[in-house]
């Protein structure tokens, strides 16, 4: 006798598959923000779930190109949005002329004000596009500057701000980073790093190259004192693993970094030189949660914990993660998830 599947089971299965297809969301596209096309990705198993907007660091260190192993399990409970900011990744590649030289860099500056407006426009788009009241904002490193500005500017768009590797003041952060890593290098046998730090001298610097040299040493010593992220987290998705996109990410990273720290020879002023959240960013109308690597040198607990203590917000909490430095690792992402999940359960 022939095995047959009852029609009602086939019908039920087709309904289930149809519902799953209708509720999930997988979009990767350019949208108009601030007068230019900017790249976003939206992924989640159920589009009715809360939306989390990630504001990447760098600036220029986009996250959309990875397979998203780092946050993959979040897609069961959230709709995740990554955004290639102005001057970064696919957004950079979409908007540059055929030939890019120093003149382009000079005539097309990046500013915190403009990028904050871009971020606000994106949040408004997501709320309308996904039919939400508000979204959750997560910023890392440079993204913590942009995220803080967005939260202060338009708090009505966000349930909360979650900052990771929180900047307070670029000058305070970089001064502390130099002093700290100098002591660490001096107590080691790293003569090459010591010579480099002594030749650089204390910041501020007039060239982006010098900031880059300092930060390479800082990252080296952060790696020595932290648990790394799994290598699988940073595997490129197939559609991004090509020469064109790789070049745009690389060039956009340089372009963004020069505007981040400034470069006197080109007349480019640091876009964060005036940032001081101790003065301008202590009163929030939404909850604020900061996640901090214990061994983070660049945005250290010694600088951002006193800032956090001054914050006035409806709710706030500070989480110190052991064996973590400036970047992401398993413990950092797990803490982020705990914070965001608990936040949603209270809404």
Short mmCIF file of C-alpha atoms in Angstrom, two decimals:
data_model
loop_
_atom_site.label_atom_id
_atom_site.label_comp_id
_atom_site.label_asym_id
_atom_site.label_seq_id
_atom_site.Cartn_x
_atom_site.Cartn_y
_atom_site.Cartn_z
CA UNK A 1 0.00 0.00 0.00
CA UNK A 2 1.24 3.42 -0.96
CA UNK A 3 2.19 5.80 1.88
CA UNK A 4 0.38 9.08 1.55
CA UNK A 5 0.37 12.20 3.69
CA UNK A 6 -3.12 13.30 4.69
CA UNK A 7 -4.21 16.48 2.99
CA UNK A 8 -4.95 18.24 6.27
CA UNK A 9 -1.31 17.73 7.38
CA UNK A 10 -0.01 19.17 4.13
CA UNK A 11 -2.38 22.10 4.53
CA UNK A 12 -1.27 22.66 8.15
CA UNK A 13 2.39 22.48 7.16
CA UNK A 14 1.92 25.00 4.37
CA UNK A 15 0.21 27.41 6.77
CA UNK A 16 3.07 27.04 9.28
CA UNK A 17 5.71 27.70 6.62
CA UNK A 18 3.74 30.66 5.30
CA UNK A 19 3.50 32.21 8.77
CA UNK A 20 7.24 31.71 9.37
CA UNK A 21 8.06 33.34 6.04
CA UNK A 22 5.75 36.23 6.74
CA UNK A 23 7.01 36.93 10.26
CA UNK A 24 10.76 36.68 9.65
CA UNK A 25 12.69 39.59 8.16
CA UNK A 26 15.90 39.62 6.13
CA UNK A 27 16.59 42.92 4.42
CA UNK A 28 19.86 44.37 3.14
CA UNK A 29 19.50 47.64 1.30
CA UNK A 30 20.34 51.31 0.83
CA UNK A 31 17.99 53.90 2.25
CA UNK A 32 18.15 57.69 2.05
CA UNK A 33 19.53 59.27 5.22
CA UNK A 34 20.83 62.82 5.47
CA UNK A 35 20.67 63.32 1.73
CA UNK A 36 22.76 60.26 0.78
CA UNK A 37 22.11 56.53 0.39
CA UNK A 38 23.29 54.53 3.40
CA UNK A 39 23.49 50.76 3.85
CA UNK A 40 21.49 48.90 6.48
CA UNK A 41 20.75 45.27 7.26
CA UNK A 42 17.69 44.04 9.17
CA UNK A 43 17.52 40.43 10.38
CA UNK A 44 15.21 38.59 12.75
CA UNK A 45 13.12 35.43 13.04
CA UNK A 46 10.03 37.46 13.96
CA UNK A 47 9.55 41.05 12.81
CA UNK A 48 7.15 41.66 15.71
CA UNK A 49 10.03 41.39 18.20
CA UNK A 50 11.81 44.46 19.68
CA UNK A 51 14.32 46.21 17.44
CA UNK A 52 17.98 46.62 18.41
CA UNK A 53 20.02 49.19 16.46
CA UNK A 54 23.78 48.61 16.68
CA UNK A 55 25.97 51.70 16.23
CA UNK A 56 29.38 50.41 15.21
CA UNK A 57 32.75 51.67 16.38
CA UNK A 58 35.84 52.81 14.54
CA UNK A 59 34.55 55.06 13.18
CA UNK A 60 34.55 53.00 10.01
CA UNK A 61 34.54 49.56 11.67
CA UNK A 62 31.35 48.25 10.09
CA UNK A 63 29.67 45.04 11.28
CA UNK A 64 27.23 44.33 8.45
CA UNK A 65 29.78 42.32 6.45
CA UNK A 66 30.09 39.47 8.95
CA UNK A 67 28.04 36.28 9.13
CA UNK A 68 26.76 37.65 12.45
CA UNK A 69 27.80 34.63 14.47
CA UNK A 70 28.41 37.12 17.27
CA UNK A 71 24.75 38.05 17.65
CA UNK A 72 23.05 35.23 15.73
CA UNK A 73 21.11 33.80 18.66
CA UNK A 74 19.66 37.26 19.35
CA UNK A 75 17.63 36.93 16.14
CA UNK A 76 15.26 34.58 17.96
CA UNK A 77 14.14 37.36 20.30
CA UNK A 78 15.02 40.60 18.52
CA UNK A 79 15.13 42.27 15.14
CA UNK A 80 18.77 43.29 14.64
CA UNK A 81 19.82 46.30 12.60
CA UNK A 82 23.36 47.06 11.45
CA UNK A 83 24.19 50.31 9.72
CA UNK A 84 27.21 51.31 7.65
CA UNK A 85 27.57 54.89 8.81
CA UNK A 86 28.39 57.86 6.61
CA UNK A 87 31.99 57.41 5.43
CA UNK A 88 32.11 53.67 6.15
CA UNK A 89 31.73 50.37 4.32
CA UNK A 90 29.11 50.13 1.59
CA UNK A 91 27.81 53.61 2.41
CA UNK A 92 31.27 55.03 1.69
CA UNK A 93 31.51 53.04 -1.54
CA UNK A 94 28.07 54.16 -2.71
CA UNK A 95 28.81 57.87 -2.38
CA UNK A 96 32.42 58.41 -3.43
CA UNK A 97 33.44 59.68 -6.88
CA UNK A 98 35.44 57.53 -9.29
CA UNK A 99 38.67 59.11 -8.07
CA UNK A 100 39.19 59.84 -4.38
CA UNK A 101 42.12 61.95 -3.27
CA UNK A 102 43.00 64.24 -0.38
CA UNK A 103 40.82 66.99 -1.85
CA UNK A 104 37.78 64.79 -1.43
CA UNK A 105 38.71 64.13 2.22
CA UNK A 106 39.11 67.85 2.88
CA UNK A 107 35.93 68.92 1.09
CA UNK A 108 33.75 66.19 2.60
CA UNK A 109 34.29 66.30 6.35
CA UNK A 110 32.54 64.00 8.78
CA UNK A 111 30.88 65.64 11.77
CA UNK A 112 29.26 64.28 14.90
CA UNK A 113 26.27 66.56 14.30
CA UNK A 114 25.60 65.24 10.78
CA UNK A 115 26.09 61.60 11.77
CA UNK A 116 23.80 62.06 14.77
CA UNK A 117 21.14 63.40 12.42
CA UNK A 118 21.70 60.37 10.17
CA UNK A 119 21.23 58.06 13.15
CA UNK A 120 18.05 59.82 14.25
CA UNK A 121 16.66 59.59 10.70
CA UNK A 122 17.46 55.86 10.70
CA UNK A 123 15.71 55.33 14.04
CA UNK A 124 12.63 57.15 12.73
CA UNK A 125 12.68 55.04 9.58
CA UNK A 126 12.90 51.79 11.56
CA UNK A 127 10.03 52.78 13.84
CA UNK A 128 7.81 53.49 10.85
CA UNK A 129 9.03 50.62 8.66
CA UNK A 130 8.69 47.99 11.40
CA UNK A 131 5.66 49.53 13.10
CA UNK A 132 7.32 50.10 16.49
CA UNK A 133 6.85 52.65 19.23
CA UNK A 134 10.56 52.81 20.05
CA UNK A 135 13.79 50.87 19.54
CA UNK A 136 16.79 49.87 21.67
CA UNK A 137 20.09 51.65 21.00
CA UNK A 138 23.46 49.88 21.45
CA UNK A 139 26.69 51.79 20.80
CA UNK A 140 30.30 50.56 20.98
CA UNK A 141 33.49 52.66 21.24
CA UNK A 142 33.12 55.50 18.67
CA UNK A 143 29.53 54.26 18.44
CA UNK A 144 29.13 55.17 22.11
CA UNK A 145 29.78 58.81 21.21
CA UNK A 146 27.22 58.71 18.41
CA UNK A 147 24.80 56.64 20.50
CA UNK A 148 25.02 59.04 23.44
CA UNK A 149 24.36 62.01 21.16
CA UNK A 150 21.36 60.24 19.62
CA UNK A 151 19.93 59.33 23.03
CA UNK A 152 20.33 62.88 24.31
CA UNK A 153 18.95 64.44 21.12
CA UNK A 154 15.81 62.34 20.63
CA UNK A 155 15.10 60.20 23.69
CA UNK A 156 11.49 59.64 22.60
CA UNK A 157 12.75 57.21 19.93
CA UNK A 158 14.51 54.83 22.31
CA UNK A 159 13.61 52.47 25.14
CA UNK A 160 17.16 52.72 26.46
CA UNK A 161 20.77 53.39 25.58
CA UNK A 162 23.29 50.58 26.10
CA UNK A 163 26.87 51.79 25.83
CA UNK A 164 29.85 49.47 25.48
CA UNK A 165 33.42 50.79 25.77
CA UNK A 166 31.97 54.21 26.52
CA UNK A 167 33.91 57.29 25.49
CA UNK A 168 33.61 60.30 27.79
CA UNK A 169 36.00 62.86 26.36
CA UNK A 170 38.44 61.99 23.60
CA UNK A 171 41.21 64.04 25.20
CA UNK A 172 40.64 62.48 28.64
CA UNK A 173 40.43 58.97 27.21
CA UNK A 174 43.51 59.26 25.00
CA UNK A 175 45.60 60.93 27.70
CA UNK A 176 44.79 58.17 30.16
CA UNK A 177 45.45 55.52 27.53
CA UNK A 178 48.93 56.91 26.82
CA UNK A 179 49.86 57.14 30.48
CA UNK A 180 48.58 53.64 31.23
CA UNK A 181 50.19 51.85 28.31
CA UNK A 182 53.46 53.74 28.86
CA UNK A 183 53.67 52.33 32.39
CA UNK A 184 52.84 48.84 31.15
CA UNK A 185 55.47 49.00 28.41
CA UNK A 186 58.09 50.37 30.77
CA UNK A 187 57.52 47.45 33.13
CA UNK A 188 58.05 44.96 30.29
CA UNK A 189 61.00 44.24 28.00
CA UNK A 190 59.21 45.70 24.97
CA UNK A 191 61.96 48.10 23.92
CA UNK A 192 60.50 48.76 20.47
CA UNK A 193 57.16 49.87 21.92
CA UNK A 194 58.92 52.01 24.54
CA UNK A 195 60.99 53.78 21.87
CA UNK A 196 57.88 54.41 19.82
CA UNK A 197 55.91 55.84 22.76
CA UNK A 198 58.80 58.09 23.75
CA UNK A 199 59.20 59.34 20.19
CA UNK A 200 55.47 60.05 19.98
CA UNK A 201 55.33 61.85 23.32
CA UNK A 202 52.09 62.58 25.12
CA UNK A 203 49.00 63.41 23.04
CA UNK A 204 47.41 65.44 21.52
CA UNK A 205 49.05 64.89 18.14
CA UNK A 206 48.78 66.81 14.91
CA UNK A 207 48.67 63.77 12.63
CA UNK A 208 46.35 60.80 12.34
CA UNK A 209 49.38 58.54 11.81
CA UNK A 210 50.66 59.21 15.32
CA UNK A 211 47.28 58.39 16.87
CA UNK A 212 47.27 55.19 14.85
CA UNK A 213 50.72 54.24 16.13
CA UNK A 214 49.67 54.82 19.72
CA UNK A 215 46.46 52.83 19.32
CA UNK A 216 48.31 49.86 17.83
CA UNK A 217 50.38 49.63 21.02
CA UNK A 218 47.28 50.07 23.18
CA UNK A 219 45.52 47.22 21.34
CA UNK A 220 48.59 45.00 21.71
CA UNK A 221 48.54 45.38 25.49
CA UNK A 222 44.79 45.03 25.70
CA UNK A 223 45.07 41.69 23.90
CA UNK A 224 47.64 40.52 26.44
CA UNK A 225 45.17 41.04 29.27
CA UNK A 226 41.86 39.84 27.86
CA UNK A 227 40.10 36.81 26.45
CA UNK A 228 39.80 37.15 22.66
CA UNK A 229 36.61 36.82 20.66
CA UNK A 230 36.11 33.58 18.70
CA UNK A 231 37.67 33.85 15.25
CA UNK A 232 34.39 32.71 13.68
CA UNK A 233 32.77 35.98 14.71
CA UNK A 234 34.67 37.88 12.05
CA UNK A 235 34.15 35.63 9.04
CA UNK A 236 32.90 37.59 6.05
CA UNK A 237 29.52 36.75 4.62
CA UNK A 238 29.89 35.47 1.05
CA UNK A 239 28.23 38.48 -0.57
CA UNK A 240 30.71 40.87 1.12
CA UNK A 241 33.82 38.78 0.42
CA UNK A 242 34.93 40.54 -2.74
CA UNK A 243 37.63 43.00 -3.77
CA UNK A 244 35.29 45.96 -4.30
CA UNK A 245 33.61 45.81 -0.88
CA UNK A 246 36.91 45.05 0.86
CA UNK A 247 38.50 48.14 -0.67
CA UNK A 248 35.55 50.32 0.33
CA UNK A 249 35.75 49.05 3.92
CA UNK A 250 39.52 49.63 4.04
CA UNK A 251 39.42 53.09 2.46
CA UNK A 252 36.36 54.14 4.46
CA UNK A 253 38.12 53.10 7.66
CA UNK A 254 41.05 55.41 6.82
CA UNK A 255 38.78 58.27 5.77
CA UNK A 256 36.69 57.98 8.93
CA UNK A 257 39.69 57.68 11.26
CA UNK A 258 41.36 60.81 9.87
CA UNK A 259 38.20 62.81 10.58
CA UNK A 260 37.88 61.16 13.98
CA UNK A 261 41.32 62.24 15.27
CA UNK A 262 42.13 65.09 12.87
CA UNK A 263 45.15 65.79 10.66
CA UNK A 264 46.63 69.30 10.72
CA UNK A 265 48.57 69.02 7.44
CA UNK A 266 45.30 68.53 5.55
CA UNK A 267 43.43 71.09 7.63
CA UNK A 268 41.12 68.38 8.97
CA UNK A 269 39.92 69.00 12.51
CA UNK A 270 39.05 66.13 14.81
CA UNK A 271 35.28 65.71 14.85
CA UNK A 272 35.40 64.65 18.51
CA UNK A 273 37.79 67.27 19.88
CA UNK A 274 34.91 69.15 21.53
CA UNK A 275 33.15 66.07 22.95
CA UNK A 276 33.00 66.11 26.75
CA UNK A 277 30.05 64.21 28.15
CA UNK A 278 31.00 65.17 31.71
CA UNK A 279 29.81 68.62 30.69
CA UNK A 280 27.11 67.92 28.11
CA UNK A 281 25.89 64.36 28.63
CA UNK A 282 24.88 63.67 32.23
CA UNK A 283 21.09 64.09 32.08
CA UNK A 284 19.18 61.38 30.21
CA UNK A 285 15.43 60.92 29.83
CA UNK A 286 15.84 57.20 29.14
CA UNK A 287 17.58 54.35 31.01
CA UNK A 288 21.35 54.11 30.54
CA UNK A 289 23.39 50.93 30.89
CA UNK A 290 27.16 50.85 30.43
CA UNK A 291 29.11 47.65 29.79
CA UNK A 292 32.81 47.98 30.45
CA UNK A 293 35.78 45.68 29.90
CA UNK A 294 37.88 45.59 33.06
CA UNK A 295 41.13 45.75 31.06
CA UNK A 296 40.01 48.32 28.50
CA UNK A 297 42.81 50.89 28.16
CA UNK A 298 41.37 53.22 25.50
CA UNK A 299 38.00 53.80 27.17
CA UNK A 300 39.02 52.84 30.68
CA UNK A 301 36.88 52.31 33.75
CA UNK A 302 39.00 54.95 35.48
CA UNK A 303 37.59 57.55 33.07
CA UNK A 304 34.05 56.37 32.38
CA UNK A 305 33.04 55.13 35.83
CA UNK A 306 33.26 58.64 37.40
CA UNK A 307 31.26 59.92 34.41
CA UNK A 308 28.63 57.22 34.92
CA UNK A 309 28.30 58.19 38.59
CA UNK A 310 27.28 61.68 37.49
CA UNK A 311 24.57 60.47 35.12
CA UNK A 312 20.97 61.21 36.04
CA UNK A 313 18.52 58.83 34.33
CA UNK A 314 15.23 56.99 35.02
CA UNK A 315 17.35 53.88 35.54
CA UNK A 316 21.05 53.16 35.15
CA UNK A 317 23.58 50.40 35.78
CA UNK A 318 27.29 49.85 35.22
CA UNK A 319 28.62 46.38 34.42
CA UNK A 320 32.33 45.59 34.70
CA UNK A 321 33.27 42.52 32.63
CA UNK A 322 36.38 40.63 33.73
CA UNK A 323 38.87 39.33 31.14
CA UNK A 324 37.53 41.83 28.64
CA UNK A 325 39.24 44.87 27.13
CA UNK A 326 38.05 47.41 24.56
CA UNK A 327 36.55 45.04 22.01
CA UNK A 328 33.89 42.38 21.99
CA UNK A 329 34.32 38.91 23.42
CA UNK A 330 31.93 36.21 24.59
CA UNK A 331 31.50 37.70 28.07
CA UNK A 332 30.76 41.17 26.72
CA UNK A 333 28.11 39.93 24.28
CA UNK A 334 26.50 37.75 26.95
CA UNK A 335 26.29 40.74 29.29
CA UNK A 336 24.78 42.86 26.51
CA UNK A 337 22.18 40.16 25.93
CA UNK A 338 21.29 39.95 29.63
CA UNK A 339 20.84 43.71 29.82
CA UNK A 340 18.72 43.98 26.68
CA UNK A 341 16.61 40.90 27.52
CA UNK A 342 15.88 42.21 31.02
CA UNK A 343 15.04 45.61 29.57
CA UNK A 344 12.47 44.06 27.22
CA UNK A 345 10.91 41.95 29.97
CA UNK A 346 10.14 45.13 31.92
CA UNK A 347 8.44 46.90 29.03
#
